[in-house]
CSV table of C-alpha atoms in Angstrom, one decimal:
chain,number,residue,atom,x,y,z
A,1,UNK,CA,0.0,0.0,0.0
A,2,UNK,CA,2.5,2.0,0.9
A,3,UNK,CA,4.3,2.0,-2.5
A,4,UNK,CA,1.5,2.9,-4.2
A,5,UNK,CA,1.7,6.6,-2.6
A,6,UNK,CA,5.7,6.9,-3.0
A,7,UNK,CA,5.4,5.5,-7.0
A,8,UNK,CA,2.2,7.4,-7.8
A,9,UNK,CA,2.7,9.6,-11.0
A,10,UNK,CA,0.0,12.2,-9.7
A,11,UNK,CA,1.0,12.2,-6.1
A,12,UNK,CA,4.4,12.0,-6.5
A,13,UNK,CA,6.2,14.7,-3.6
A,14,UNK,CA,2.9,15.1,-2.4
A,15,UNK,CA,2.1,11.7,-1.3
A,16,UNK,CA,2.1,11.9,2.5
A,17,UNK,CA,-0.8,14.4,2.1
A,18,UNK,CA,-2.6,11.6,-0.3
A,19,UNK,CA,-2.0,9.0,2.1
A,20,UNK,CA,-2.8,11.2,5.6
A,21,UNK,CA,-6.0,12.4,3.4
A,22,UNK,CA,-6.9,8.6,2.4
A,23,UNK,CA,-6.7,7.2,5.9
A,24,UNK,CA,-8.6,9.9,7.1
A,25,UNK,CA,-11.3,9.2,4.5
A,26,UNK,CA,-11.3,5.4,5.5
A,27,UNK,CA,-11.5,6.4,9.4
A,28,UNK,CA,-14.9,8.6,8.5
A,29,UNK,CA,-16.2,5.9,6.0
A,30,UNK,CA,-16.1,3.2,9.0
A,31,UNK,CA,-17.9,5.1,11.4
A,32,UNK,CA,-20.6,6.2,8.5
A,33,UNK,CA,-20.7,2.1,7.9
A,34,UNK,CA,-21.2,1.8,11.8
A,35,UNK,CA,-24.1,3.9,11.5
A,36,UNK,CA,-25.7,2.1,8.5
A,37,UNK,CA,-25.1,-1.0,9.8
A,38,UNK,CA,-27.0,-0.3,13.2
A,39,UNK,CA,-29.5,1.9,11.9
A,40,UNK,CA,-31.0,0.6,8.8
A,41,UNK,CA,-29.5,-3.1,8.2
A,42,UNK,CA,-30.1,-4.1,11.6
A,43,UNK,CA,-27.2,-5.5,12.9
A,44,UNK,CA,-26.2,-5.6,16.6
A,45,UNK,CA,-25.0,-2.0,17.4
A,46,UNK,CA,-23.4,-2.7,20.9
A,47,UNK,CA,-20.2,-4.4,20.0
A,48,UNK,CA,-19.7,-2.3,16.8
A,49,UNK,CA,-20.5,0.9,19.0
A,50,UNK,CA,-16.9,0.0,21.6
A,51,UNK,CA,-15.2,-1.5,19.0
A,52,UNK,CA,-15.8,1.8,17.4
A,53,UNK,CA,-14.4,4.1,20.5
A,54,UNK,CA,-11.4,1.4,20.9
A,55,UNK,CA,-10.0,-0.7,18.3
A,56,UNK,CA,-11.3,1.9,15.3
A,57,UNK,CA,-10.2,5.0,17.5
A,58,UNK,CA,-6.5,3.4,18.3
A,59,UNK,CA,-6.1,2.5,14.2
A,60,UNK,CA,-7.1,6.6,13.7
A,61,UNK,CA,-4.6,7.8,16.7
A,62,UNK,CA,-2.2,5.5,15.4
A,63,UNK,CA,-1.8,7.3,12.1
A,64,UNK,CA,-1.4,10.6,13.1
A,65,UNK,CA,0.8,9.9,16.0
A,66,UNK,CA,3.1,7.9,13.1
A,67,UNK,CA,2.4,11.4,10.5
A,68,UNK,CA,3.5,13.9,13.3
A,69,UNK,CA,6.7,11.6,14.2
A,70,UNK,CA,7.6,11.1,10.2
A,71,UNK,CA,6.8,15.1,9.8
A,72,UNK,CA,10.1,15.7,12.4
A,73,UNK,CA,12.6,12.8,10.3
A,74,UNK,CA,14.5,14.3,7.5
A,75,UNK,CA,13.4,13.2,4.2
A,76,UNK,CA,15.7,10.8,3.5
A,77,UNK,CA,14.8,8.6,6.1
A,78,UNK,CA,11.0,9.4,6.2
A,79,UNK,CA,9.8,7.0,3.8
A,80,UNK,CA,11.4,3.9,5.3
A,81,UNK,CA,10.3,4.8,8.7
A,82,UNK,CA,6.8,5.5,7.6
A,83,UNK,CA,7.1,1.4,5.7
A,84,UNK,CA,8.4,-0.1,8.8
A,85,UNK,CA,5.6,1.4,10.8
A,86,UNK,CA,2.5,1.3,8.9
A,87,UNK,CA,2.3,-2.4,8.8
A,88,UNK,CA,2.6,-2.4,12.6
A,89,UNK,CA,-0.2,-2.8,15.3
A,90,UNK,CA,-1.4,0.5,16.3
A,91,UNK,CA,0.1,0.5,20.1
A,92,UNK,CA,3.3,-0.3,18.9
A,93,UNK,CA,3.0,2.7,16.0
A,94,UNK,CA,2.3,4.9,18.9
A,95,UNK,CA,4.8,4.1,21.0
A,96,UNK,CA,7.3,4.2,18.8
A,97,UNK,CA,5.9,7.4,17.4
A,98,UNK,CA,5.9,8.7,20.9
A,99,UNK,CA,9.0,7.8,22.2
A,100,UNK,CA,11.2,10.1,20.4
A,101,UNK,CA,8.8,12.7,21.4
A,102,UNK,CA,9.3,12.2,24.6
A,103,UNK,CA,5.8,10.6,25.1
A,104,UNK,CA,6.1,6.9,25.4
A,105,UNK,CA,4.6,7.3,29.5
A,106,UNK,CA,1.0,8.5,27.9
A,107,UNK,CA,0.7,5.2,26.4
A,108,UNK,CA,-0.2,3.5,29.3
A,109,UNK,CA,-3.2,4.8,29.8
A,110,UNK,CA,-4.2,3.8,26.0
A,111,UNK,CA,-2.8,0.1,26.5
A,112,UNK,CA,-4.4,-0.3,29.9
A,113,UNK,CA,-7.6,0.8,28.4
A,114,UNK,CA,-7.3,-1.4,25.3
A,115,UNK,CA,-6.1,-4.5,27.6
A,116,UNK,CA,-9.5,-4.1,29.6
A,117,UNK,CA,-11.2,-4.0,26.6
A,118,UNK,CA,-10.3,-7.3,24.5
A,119,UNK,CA,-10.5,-8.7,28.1
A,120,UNK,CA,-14.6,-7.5,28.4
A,121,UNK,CA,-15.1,-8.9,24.4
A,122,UNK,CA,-13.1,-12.3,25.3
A,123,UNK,CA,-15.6,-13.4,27.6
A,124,UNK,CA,-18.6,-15.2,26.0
A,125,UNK,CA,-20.7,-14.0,28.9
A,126,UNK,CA,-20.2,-10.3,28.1
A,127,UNK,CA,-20.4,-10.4,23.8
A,128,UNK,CA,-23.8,-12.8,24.6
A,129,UNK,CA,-24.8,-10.0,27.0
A,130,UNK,CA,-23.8,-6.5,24.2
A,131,UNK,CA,-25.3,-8.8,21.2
A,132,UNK,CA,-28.9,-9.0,22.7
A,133,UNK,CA,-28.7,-5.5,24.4
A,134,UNK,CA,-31.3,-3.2,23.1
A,135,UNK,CA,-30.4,0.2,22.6
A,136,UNK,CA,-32.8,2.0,24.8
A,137,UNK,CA,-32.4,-0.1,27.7
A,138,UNK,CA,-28.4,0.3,27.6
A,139,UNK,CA,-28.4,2.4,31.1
A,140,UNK,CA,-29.4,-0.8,32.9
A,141,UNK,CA,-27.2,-3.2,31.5
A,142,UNK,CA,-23.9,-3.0,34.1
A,143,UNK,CA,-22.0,-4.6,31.2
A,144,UNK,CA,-22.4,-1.9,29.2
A,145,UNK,CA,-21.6,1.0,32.2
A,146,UNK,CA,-18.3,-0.9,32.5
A,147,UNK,CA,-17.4,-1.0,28.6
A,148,UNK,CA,-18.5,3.0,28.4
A,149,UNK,CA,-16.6,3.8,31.4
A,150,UNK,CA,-13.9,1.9,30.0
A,151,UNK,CA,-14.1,3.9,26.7
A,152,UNK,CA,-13.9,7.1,28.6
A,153,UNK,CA,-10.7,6.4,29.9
A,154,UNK,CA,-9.5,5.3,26.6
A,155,UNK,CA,-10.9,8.3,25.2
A,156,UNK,CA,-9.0,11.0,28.1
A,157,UNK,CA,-5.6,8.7,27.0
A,158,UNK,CA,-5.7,9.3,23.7
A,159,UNK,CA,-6.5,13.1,24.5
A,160,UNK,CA,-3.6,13.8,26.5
A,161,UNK,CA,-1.9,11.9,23.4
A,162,UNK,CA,-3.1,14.2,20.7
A,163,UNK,CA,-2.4,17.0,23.2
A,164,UNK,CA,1.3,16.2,23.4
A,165,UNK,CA,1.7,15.7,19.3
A,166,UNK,CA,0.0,19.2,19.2
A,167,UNK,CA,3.3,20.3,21.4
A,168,UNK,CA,5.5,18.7,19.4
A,169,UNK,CA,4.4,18.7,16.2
A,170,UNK,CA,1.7,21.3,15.5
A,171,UNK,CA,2.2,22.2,12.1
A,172,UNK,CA,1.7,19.0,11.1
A,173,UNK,CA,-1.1,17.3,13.3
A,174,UNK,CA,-3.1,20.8,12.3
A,175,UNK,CA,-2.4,20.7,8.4
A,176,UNK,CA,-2.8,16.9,7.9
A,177,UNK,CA,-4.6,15.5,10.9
A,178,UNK,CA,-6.8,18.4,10.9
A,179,UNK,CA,-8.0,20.4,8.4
């Protein structure tokens, strides 16, 4: 995938942009297919809704942590950095994206988060409980309390990660994780 953006005739010096832009696009194109999916094709919404605010939130985090870390490399060695990391799973792209920004203790938070997670959706109980769960009785169910409490915390972890790439890398994170 990768080597399409680098080779591309169009693209060509511009291609982190492309690539930022297109993973962007994908990010906003699964959270529109969440909301098709529960809305109108009827599928069981509470699993896609926390897989939404972890797994899918981590993958988007991920890539901009790994664009504002290539942003600071000088060119020559941007391109194989961003190769060797894109492949990666997305805690390991932000730690190493953080660590040379002096960040690598905020991923704690995000792991712990994400560890407590997969835990919740590898116990049979707990996926039984979220697949029959109807939306507008969600408030009683204690499973799901203790799977949106969990995305809360994952959620203020990966804030005070996008605060420190706005300290270290603001031009960046504001032109191609932003706007």
């Amino acid at each position: 995938m990768f080597g399409a953006y680098t080779a591309g005739a169009i693209t060509r010096g511009r291609y982190l942009t492309s690539l930022s832009n297109d993973l962007h696009r994908y990010y906003r194109t699964i959270c529109v297919d969440y909301r098709f999916k529960v809305e109108n094709a009827g599928k069981h919404w509470a699993v896609r809704y926390f897989k939404l605010r972890h797994s899918r939130k981590l993958w988007h985090l991920a890539n901009l942590a790994v664009f504002c870390r290539a942003a600071l490399l000088p060119d020559e060695a941007r391109d194989g950095w961003l190769a060797e990391q894109l492949p990666r799973p997305p805690l390991l792209r932000v730690a190493d994206a953080l660590r040379p920004l002096g960040g690598l203790h905020l991923c704690a938070g995000l792991v712990t988060a994400y560890d407590a997670f997969l835990a919740a959706l590898a116990e049979p109980d707990t996926r039984r409980a979220l697949d029959v769960l109807a939306y507008d009785v969600r408030e009683a169910s204690p499973v799901f309390r203790r799977l949106r409490a969990g995305a809360e915390r994952f959620d203020e972890a990966a804030t005070a990660v996008v605060g420190h790439l706005w300290q270290r890398s603001p031009d960046h994170l504001v032109r191609y994780g932003l706007l």
